[in-house]
Short mmCIF file of C-alpha atoms and ligand atoms in Angstrom, two decimals:
data_model
loop_
_atom_site.label_atom_id
_atom_site.label_comp_id
_atom_site.label_asym_id
_atom_site.label_seq_id
_atom_site.Cartn_x
_atom_site.Cartn_y
_atom_site.Cartn_z
CA UNK A 1 0.00 0.00 0.00
CA UNK A 2 1.39 3.45 -0.83
CA UNK A 3 0.73 6.17 1.70
CA UNK A 4 0.28 9.12 -0.55
CA UNK A 5 -1.61 11.64 1.52
CA UNK A 6 -1.98 13.01 5.01
CA UNK A 7 -4.60 14.84 7.03
CA UNK A 8 -3.08 17.22 9.54
CA UNK A 9 -4.16 19.66 12.21
CA UNK A 10 -2.23 22.85 12.90
CA UNK A 11 -2.39 24.72 16.16
CA UNK A 12 -2.15 28.42 15.31
CA UNK A 13 -0.57 31.12 17.47
CA UNK A 14 -4.01 32.17 18.79
CA UNK A 15 -4.76 28.55 19.85
CA UNK A 16 -7.22 27.93 17.03
CA UNK A 17 -7.04 24.66 15.10
CA UNK A 18 -6.80 24.35 11.33
CA UNK A 19 -7.34 21.04 9.50
CA UNK A 20 -5.85 20.39 6.07
CA UNK A 21 -4.49 17.73 3.72
CA UNK A 22 -1.08 17.43 2.07
CA UNK A 23 1.31 15.01 0.42
CA UNK A 24 4.09 16.39 2.61
CA UNK A 25 2.88 17.81 5.92
CA UNK A 26 6.14 19.47 6.99
CA UNK A 27 6.49 21.23 3.67
CA UNK A 28 2.87 22.36 3.80
CA UNK A 29 3.29 23.60 7.37
CA UNK A 30 6.32 25.62 6.21
CA UNK A 31 4.13 27.20 3.51
CA UNK A 32 1.50 28.12 6.16
CA UNK A 33 4.30 29.53 8.30
CA UNK A 34 5.38 31.78 5.46
CA UNK A 35 1.82 33.17 5.36
CA UNK A 36 1.21 31.51 1.99
CA UNK A 37 -1.04 28.66 3.12
CA UNK A 38 -4.79 28.87 3.67
CA UNK A 39 -6.49 32.22 4.19
CA UNK A 40 -7.37 31.03 7.70
CA UNK A 41 -3.75 30.67 8.84
CA UNK A 42 -2.40 33.83 7.23
CA UNK A 43 -3.02 36.08 10.24
CA UNK A 44 -2.55 33.36 12.85
CA UNK A 45 1.18 32.60 12.59
CA UNK A 46 3.20 30.73 13.71
CA UNK A 47 1.56 27.34 13.35
CA UNK A 48 2.54 23.97 14.78
CA UNK A 49 1.60 20.53 13.45
CA UNK A 50 -0.21 18.74 16.31
CA UNK A 51 -1.87 15.87 14.48
CA UNK A 52 -1.05 13.73 11.41
CA UNK A 53 -2.97 10.85 9.94
CA UNK A 54 -1.73 8.83 6.97
CA UNK A 55 -4.33 8.04 4.27
CA UNK A 56 -3.93 5.67 1.32
CA UNK A 57 -4.91 8.36 -1.24
CA UNK A 58 -5.96 11.95 -1.67
CA UNK A 59 -9.71 11.17 -1.86
CA UNK A 60 -9.63 9.38 1.51
CA UNK A 61 -7.63 12.25 3.01
CA UNK A 62 -10.20 14.82 1.80
CA UNK A 63 -13.08 12.80 3.27
CA UNK A 64 -11.22 12.44 6.57
CA UNK A 65 -10.43 16.18 6.56
CA UNK A 66 -14.13 16.93 6.12
CA UNK A 67 -15.04 14.57 9.00
CA UNK A 68 -12.48 16.19 11.32
CA UNK A 69 -13.67 19.68 10.37
CA UNK A 70 -17.17 18.69 11.52
CA UNK A 71 -15.90 17.77 15.02
CA UNK A 72 -16.45 20.09 17.96
CA UNK A 73 -13.27 21.74 19.28
CA UNK A 74 -13.21 19.55 22.39
CA UNK A 75 -13.40 16.43 20.20
CA UNK A 76 -10.56 17.71 18.02
CA UNK A 77 -8.49 18.32 21.17
CA UNK A 78 -9.24 14.76 22.32
CA UNK A 79 -8.13 13.43 18.91
CA UNK A 80 -4.88 15.41 19.19
CA UNK A 81 -4.24 14.29 22.79
CA UNK A 82 -4.83 10.66 21.80
CA UNK A 83 -2.46 10.98 18.83
CA UNK A 84 0.28 12.66 20.86
CA UNK A 85 -0.10 10.13 23.67
CA UNK A 86 0.32 7.28 21.20
CA UNK A 87 3.29 8.95 19.57
CA UNK A 88 4.95 9.48 22.93
CA UNK A 89 4.29 5.97 24.12
CA UNK A 90 5.14 4.13 20.89
CA UNK A 91 8.49 5.84 20.29
CA UNK A 92 10.39 6.04 23.52
CA UNK A 93 13.95 5.71 22.37
CA UNK A 94 15.78 4.88 19.14
CA UNK A 95 19.23 3.34 18.80
CA UNK A 96 21.38 3.52 15.68
CA UNK A 97 24.08 0.96 15.01
CA UNK A 98 26.44 2.50 12.46
CA UNK A 99 26.91 6.26 12.30
CA UNK A 100 28.20 6.49 8.73
CA UNK A 101 26.77 8.39 5.77
CA UNK A 102 23.21 7.10 5.81
CA UNK A 103 23.09 6.28 9.52
CA UNK A 104 24.27 9.84 10.24
CA UNK A 105 21.46 11.33 8.13
CA UNK A 106 18.84 9.23 9.94
CA UNK A 107 20.35 9.98 13.36
CA UNK A 108 19.93 13.66 12.62
CA UNK A 109 16.31 13.07 11.58
CA UNK A 110 15.66 11.08 14.77
CA UNK A 111 17.14 13.84 16.94
CA UNK A 112 14.78 16.31 15.28
CA UNK A 113 11.75 14.03 15.52
CA UNK A 114 12.22 12.68 19.06
CA UNK A 115 14.64 15.06 20.72
CA UNK A 116 18.34 14.12 21.06
CA UNK A 117 17.83 12.76 24.58
CA UNK A 118 15.82 9.91 23.02
CA UNK A 119 18.59 8.85 20.64
CA UNK A 120 21.56 6.57 21.33
CA UNK A 121 24.20 5.71 18.73
CA UNK A 122 27.16 3.38 18.25
CA UNK A 123 29.80 2.87 15.61
CA UNK A 124 32.68 0.49 14.97
CA UNK A 125 34.82 3.61 15.27
CA UNK A 126 33.59 4.95 18.62
CA UNK A 127 35.23 8.33 18.02
CA UNK A 128 32.95 8.81 14.99
CA UNK A 129 29.82 8.14 17.07
CA UNK A 130 31.11 10.33 19.88
CA UNK A 131 31.79 13.23 17.52
CA UNK A 132 28.34 13.04 15.94
CA UNK A 133 26.68 12.69 19.35
CA UNK A 134 28.57 15.78 20.52
CA UNK A 135 27.27 17.70 17.52
CA UNK A 136 23.63 16.59 17.80
CA UNK A 137 23.31 16.27 21.59
CA UNK A 138 22.41 12.56 21.57
CA UNK A 139 24.29 9.79 23.42
CA UNK A 140 27.10 7.61 22.06
CA UNK A 141 27.78 4.21 23.61
CA UNK A 142 30.59 1.76 22.86
CA UNK A 143 28.66 -1.46 22.58
CA UNK A 144 25.87 -2.40 20.12
CA UNK A 145 24.14 -4.62 22.70
CA UNK A 146 24.14 -1.74 25.19
CA UNK A 147 22.53 0.56 22.58
CA UNK A 148 19.84 -2.07 22.00
CA UNK A 149 19.19 -2.42 25.73
CA UNK A 150 18.56 1.34 25.95
CA UNK A 151 16.06 1.63 23.09
CA UNK A 152 12.78 0.27 21.78
CA UNK A 153 13.63 0.83 18.10
CA UNK A 154 17.02 -0.25 16.78
CA UNK A 155 18.11 0.98 13.35
CA UNK A 156 20.70 -1.24 11.70
CA UNK A 157 22.80 1.13 9.58
CA UNK A 158 25.89 -0.91 8.74
CA UNK A 159 26.98 -2.08 5.28
CA UNK A 160 25.22 -5.21 3.96
CA UNK A 161 28.50 -7.20 4.06
CA UNK A 162 28.81 -6.87 7.85
CA UNK A 163 25.09 -7.04 8.67
CA UNK A 164 24.99 -10.77 9.40
CA UNK A 165 27.75 -10.55 12.04
CA UNK A 166 26.20 -7.44 13.62
CA UNK A 167 22.72 -9.00 13.80
CA UNK A 168 23.92 -12.34 15.20
CA UNK A 169 25.90 -10.55 17.90
CA UNK A 170 22.71 -8.76 19.00
CA UNK A 171 20.85 -12.01 19.75
CA UNK A 172 21.74 -12.23 23.50
CA UNK A 173 20.54 -8.64 24.09
CA UNK A 174 17.43 -9.30 22.00
CA UNK A 175 16.55 -12.31 24.16
CA UNK A 176 16.41 -9.94 27.14
CA UNK A 177 14.24 -7.45 25.20
CA UNK A 178 11.88 -9.38 22.91
CA UNK A 179 9.69 -6.29 22.30
CA UNK A 180 12.51 -4.56 20.40
CA UNK A 181 11.68 -3.39 16.87
CA UNK A 182 14.55 -3.81 14.40
CA UNK A 183 14.71 -1.44 11.44
CA UNK A 184 17.16 -2.38 8.70
CA UNK A 185 18.40 0.07 6.09
CA UNK A 186 20.72 -2.34 4.26
CA UNK A 187 20.21 -2.44 0.50
CA UNK A 188 19.37 -5.87 -0.88
CA UNK A 189 18.93 -7.72 2.45
CA UNK A 190 15.43 -9.12 2.72
CA UNK A 191 13.55 -9.27 6.00
CA UNK A 192 13.38 -13.08 5.76
CA UNK A 193 17.19 -13.25 5.51
CA UNK A 194 17.57 -11.06 8.56
CA UNK A 195 14.98 -13.11 10.44
CA UNK A 196 16.99 -16.26 9.60
CA UNK A 197 20.06 -14.77 11.35
CA UNK A 198 18.07 -14.21 14.55
CA UNK A 199 17.47 -17.85 15.39
CA UNK A 200 14.81 -18.20 18.07
CA UNK A 201 14.46 -14.41 18.60
CA UNK A 202 11.46 -12.91 16.89
CA UNK A 203 11.44 -9.12 17.17
CA UNK A 204 9.24 -7.08 14.82
CA UNK A 205 11.29 -6.12 11.75
CA UNK A 206 10.80 -3.16 9.44
CA UNK A 207 12.93 -2.36 6.42
CA UNK A 208 13.58 1.06 4.99
CA UNK A 209 15.25 2.29 1.84
CA UNK A 210 16.53 5.87 2.04
CA UNK A 211 18.47 7.91 -0.51
CA UNK A 212 21.30 10.37 -0.01
CA UNK A 213 19.21 13.60 -0.18
CA UNK A 214 17.83 12.37 3.18
CA UNK A 215 20.96 14.05 4.60
CA UNK A 216 19.36 17.45 3.91
CA UNK A 217 15.78 16.44 4.70
CA UNK A 218 14.89 16.04 1.02
CA UNK A 219 15.11 12.27 0.73
CA UNK A 220 12.70 9.86 -0.85
CA UNK A 221 12.29 6.95 1.55
CA UNK A 222 10.39 3.69 1.38
CA UNK A 223 9.18 1.71 4.38
CA UNK A 224 8.13 -1.90 4.40
CA UNK A 225 7.59 -4.64 6.96
CA UNK A 226 6.20 -8.07 7.61
CA UNK A 227 2.41 -8.29 7.55
CA UNK A 228 2.37 -8.79 11.31
CA UNK A 229 4.30 -5.56 12.04
CA UNK A 230 2.04 -3.30 14.06
CA UNK A 231 0.63 -0.01 12.83
CA UNK A 232 2.19 1.80 15.81
CA UNK A 233 5.63 0.54 14.70
CA UNK A 234 5.11 1.95 11.22
CA UNK A 235 3.89 5.27 12.57
CA UNK A 236 6.78 5.60 15.01
CA UNK A 237 9.35 4.99 12.26
CA UNK A 238 7.47 7.25 9.84
CA UNK A 239 7.65 10.07 12.40
CA UNK A 240 11.46 9.86 12.21
CA UNK A 241 11.71 9.34 8.46
CA UNK A 242 9.41 12.32 7.81
CA UNK A 243 12.25 14.54 9.04
CA UNK A 244 14.52 13.03 6.37
CA UNK A 245 12.12 13.50 3.46
CA UNK A 246 9.05 12.04 1.85
CA UNK A 247 8.04 8.57 3.03
CA UNK A 248 5.95 5.93 1.27
CA UNK A 249 4.92 2.49 2.47
CA UNK A 250 5.61 -0.23 -0.10
CA UNK A 251 5.46 -3.99 -0.20
CA UNK A 252 8.86 -5.64 0.14
CA UNK A 253 8.52 -6.87 -3.45
CA UNK A 254 8.53 -3.24 -4.65
CA UNK A 255 11.65 -2.21 -2.74
CA UNK A 256 14.19 -3.21 -5.42
CA UNK A 257 12.37 -1.19 -8.08
CA UNK A 258 12.07 1.73 -5.66
CA UNK A 259 15.76 1.44 -4.90
CA UNK A 260 16.65 1.50 -8.62
CA UNK A 261 14.83 4.79 -9.22
CA UNK A 262 15.02 6.62 -5.87
CA UNK A 263 18.13 5.10 -4.27
CA UNK A 264 20.36 5.00 -7.35
CA UNK A 265 18.61 7.91 -9.08
CA UNK A 266 20.66 10.74 -7.56
CA UNK A 267 23.71 9.31 -9.39
CA UNK A 268 21.77 9.57 -12.67
CA UNK A 269 20.75 13.16 -12.01
CA UNK A 270 24.13 14.55 -10.90
CA UNK A 271 25.88 13.84 -14.24
CA UNK A 272 22.84 15.37 -15.96
CA UNK A 273 23.28 18.58 -13.94
CA UNK A 274 27.02 18.53 -14.60
CA UNK A 275 26.47 18.04 -18.32
CA UNK A 276 23.92 20.85 -18.51
CA UNK A 277 26.43 23.11 -16.79
CA UNK A 278 29.09 21.98 -19.30
CA UNK A 279 26.74 23.05 -22.08
CA UNK A 280 26.20 26.43 -20.44
CA UNK A 281 29.98 26.89 -20.02
CA UNK A 282 30.43 25.99 -23.68
CA UNK A 283 28.08 28.80 -24.67
CA UNK A 284 29.71 31.35 -22.38
CA UNK A 285 28.65 31.16 -18.71
CA UNK A 286 31.19 30.89 -15.86
CA UNK A 287 31.32 27.35 -14.35
CA UNK A 288 30.07 28.21 -10.86
CA UNK A 289 27.02 30.10 -12.11
CA UNK A 290 26.28 27.44 -14.71
CA UNK A 291 26.22 24.77 -11.99
CA UNK A 292 23.89 26.76 -9.72
CA UNK A 293 21.50 27.59 -12.56
CA UNK A 294 21.35 23.97 -13.75
CA UNK A 295 20.84 22.56 -10.23
CA UNK A 296 18.17 25.11 -9.27
CA UNK A 297 16.40 24.45 -12.58
CA UNK A 298 16.31 20.68 -11.85
CA UNK A 299 15.06 21.35 -8.31
CA UNK A 300 12.33 23.68 -9.58
CA UNK A 301 11.29 21.31 -12.38
CA UNK A 302 11.00 18.41 -9.92
CA UNK A 303 8.89 20.58 -7.61
CA UNK A 304 6.62 21.48 -10.58
CA UNK A 305 5.99 17.78 -11.24
CA UNK A 306 5.19 17.09 -7.59
CA UNK A 307 3.19 20.20 -6.82
CA UNK A 308 1.24 20.72 -10.05
CA UNK A 309 0.30 17.04 -10.35
CA UNK A 310 0.71 17.46 -14.14
CA UNK A 311 2.28 14.76 -16.29
CA UNK A 312 5.94 15.66 -17.08
CA UNK A 313 5.10 15.40 -20.80
CA UNK A 314 2.47 18.14 -20.42
CA UNK A 315 4.88 20.34 -18.48
CA UNK A 316 7.46 19.82 -21.23
CA UNK A 317 4.89 20.79 -23.88
CA UNK A 318 4.08 23.95 -21.94
CA UNK A 319 7.72 25.11 -22.24
CA UNK A 320 8.03 24.34 -25.96
CA UNK A 321 6.71 27.06 -28.23
CA UNK A 322 6.30 26.20 -31.96
CA UNK A 323 9.57 26.53 -33.83
CA UNK A 324 11.28 27.75 -30.65
CA UNK A 325 14.59 27.14 -28.91
CA UNK A 326 13.26 24.65 -26.31
CA UNK A 327 11.87 22.18 -28.84
CA UNK A 328 15.20 22.40 -30.68
CA UNK A 329 16.92 21.31 -27.45
CA UNK A 330 14.34 18.57 -26.82
CA UNK A 331 14.90 17.23 -30.34
CA UNK A 332 18.68 17.17 -29.72
CA UNK A 333 18.10 15.05 -26.57
CA UNK A 334 15.75 12.73 -28.45
CA UNK A 335 18.33 12.30 -31.23
CA UNK A 336 20.70 10.87 -28.56
CA UNK A 337 17.98 8.57 -27.16
CA UNK A 338 17.92 10.48 -23.89
CA UNK A 339 14.74 8.92 -22.55
CA UNK A 340 15.78 5.40 -23.54
CA UNK A 341 19.08 5.92 -21.73
CA UNK A 342 17.20 6.97 -18.56
CA UNK A 343 14.85 3.97 -18.78
CA UNK A 344 17.80 1.62 -19.28
CA UNK A 345 19.67 3.16 -16.35
CA UNK A 346 16.81 2.34 -13.97
CA UNK A 347 16.38 -1.11 -15.47
CA UNK A 348 20.12 -1.90 -15.18
CA UNK A 349 20.18 -0.70 -11.57
CA UNK A 350 17.13 -2.83 -10.81
CA UNK A 351 18.65 -6.03 -12.24
CA UNK A 352 21.92 -5.43 -10.40
CA UNK A 353 20.03 -4.87 -7.12
CA UNK A 354 18.10 -8.11 -7.59
CA UNK A 355 21.36 -9.98 -8.35
CA UNK A 356 23.13 -8.54 -5.27
CA UNK A 357 20.17 -9.60 -3.12
CA UNK A 358 20.68 -13.24 -4.23
CA UNK A 359 24.28 -13.37 -3.00
N1 LIG B 401 24.55 5.52 1.17
C1 LIG B 401 23.40 5.33 0.51
O1 LIG B 401 23.06 6.00 -0.46
C2 LIG B 401 22.44 4.28 0.96
C3 LIG B 401 21.15 4.23 0.41
C4 LIG B 401 20.27 3.25 0.85
C5 LIG B 401 20.69 2.34 1.82
N2 LIG B 401 21.94 2.41 2.32
C6 LIG B 401 22.36 1.40 3.30
O2 LIG B 401 22.84 2.06 4.45
C7 LIG B 401 23.77 1.20 5.10
C8 LIG B 401 24.96 2.03 5.52
O3 LIG B 401 25.54 2.57 4.36
P1 LIG B 401 26.49 3.85 4.47
O4 LIG B 401 26.67 4.37 3.11
O5 LIG B 401 25.97 4.76 5.54
O6 LIG B 401 27.83 3.13 4.98
P2 LIG B 401 28.98 3.73 5.89
O7 LIG B 401 29.14 5.19 5.66
O8 LIG B 401 30.19 2.84 5.71
O9 LIG B 401 28.43 3.52 7.38
C9 LIG B 401 28.41 2.32 8.05
C10 LIG B 401 28.98 2.59 9.44
O10 LIG B 401 28.82 1.42 10.24
C11 LIG B 401 30.03 1.22 10.95
N3 LIG B 401 30.17 -0.18 11.36
C12 LIG B 401 30.74 -1.22 10.70
N4 LIG B 401 30.68 -2.33 11.45
C13 LIG B 401 30.06 -1.99 12.60
C14 LIG B 401 29.73 -2.70 13.78
N5 LIG B 401 30.01 -4.00 13.93
N6 LIG B 401 29.10 -2.03 14.77
C15 LIG B 401 28.82 -0.72 14.66
N7 LIG B 401 29.12 0.01 13.56
C16 LIG B 401 29.74 -0.62 12.56
C17 LIG B 401 31.09 1.62 9.98
O11 LIG B 401 32.30 1.86 10.66
P3 LIG B 401 33.72 1.57 9.88
O12 LIG B 401 33.73 2.56 8.77
O13 LIG B 401 34.72 1.80 10.94
O14 LIG B 401 33.65 0.15 9.41
C18 LIG B 401 30.50 2.90 9.39
O15 LIG B 401 30.77 4.02 10.19
C19 LIG B 401 24.11 0.08 4.12
O16 LIG B 401 23.54 -1.12 4.54
C20 LIG B 401 23.53 0.55 2.82
O17 LIG B 401 23.06 -0.53 2.03
C21 LIG B 401 22.83 3.37 1.94
#
């Protein structure tokens, strides 16, 4: 199931409550906070998100928004209190094993979502964990088992090659804490494989697939789990991941395809930006400016696709005037099979991911 849309409630500066829907609640809240959201919130800044509810699609979210808007204020406050109580009780503490590139990005998101006092981290190189903890205000410990003992949710952020050893070494601590929820971020390692390493321990397991823009809160992240994983586990992990970017729930069978487009995708886009800048340099712009203009253009174009809801082909058509310069550029890309190359890049990445998962 994809979780495309959210209903949210904002508490405005005057204490009033505003209900809305959005694909990305934090982004929408930022728009309200700039005075560019609904008319209602414009004179009631600042606003704070006090309630979020994931819906499978936009239509469901709109119906739920309408239902919440019909509630009396005291019932809305009860809904909010219930939600915040659940959030507080379902996510007490998170541990991160591995404070490298991706672990570091998620640790930062967890510190924002839960408060640094709720986050404990470890790394093979303790000095690395200690340095990051010093920067973010969370706690570094030396031993993976000790991190697990201190937390309800344990994020496994080591490389796939060392995951088996790390997971097996956690078994004694897991026996003492069977309610632990493990969250793996390793590419290509299926939940069933991880479960096989745990022997007679049977913690709930979730699997996430982040991408590198998560480091600046602009990631695209997928979340999956076994059918028996509880809703509260998903929601607790989503609350963290939401600080790292946009989150969708997928089936595990979709993760490799997701990984090929969203995980590997940044490496397809960076050379595109670089090449566009090369073109601009060739026709006379200084390198630094060319790079900024190309990158900002890609960022803006991506935002147009997401925010307008229009098909990219339609947006392309809207830029191309008859006999103009843009269609001349589009034709040059087509002559070099640009779109086929992009399709093949995702397909090649997908097949390689599937192969790596078999090893
Ligand atoms: N980077 C991405 O774009 C991306 C995207 C999706 C998923 N992932 C997944 O994220 C995971 C981490 O990748 P990464 O790029 O963040 O790797 P990374 O930068 O190498 O981070 C892994 C960290 O774990 C530490 N570590 C190794 N063995 C450990 C142990 N026994 N106990 C505690 N810490 C240990 C490593 O320390 P040492 O360096 O000292 O060994 C390193 O600091 C991988 O499973 C990868 O598949 C990454």
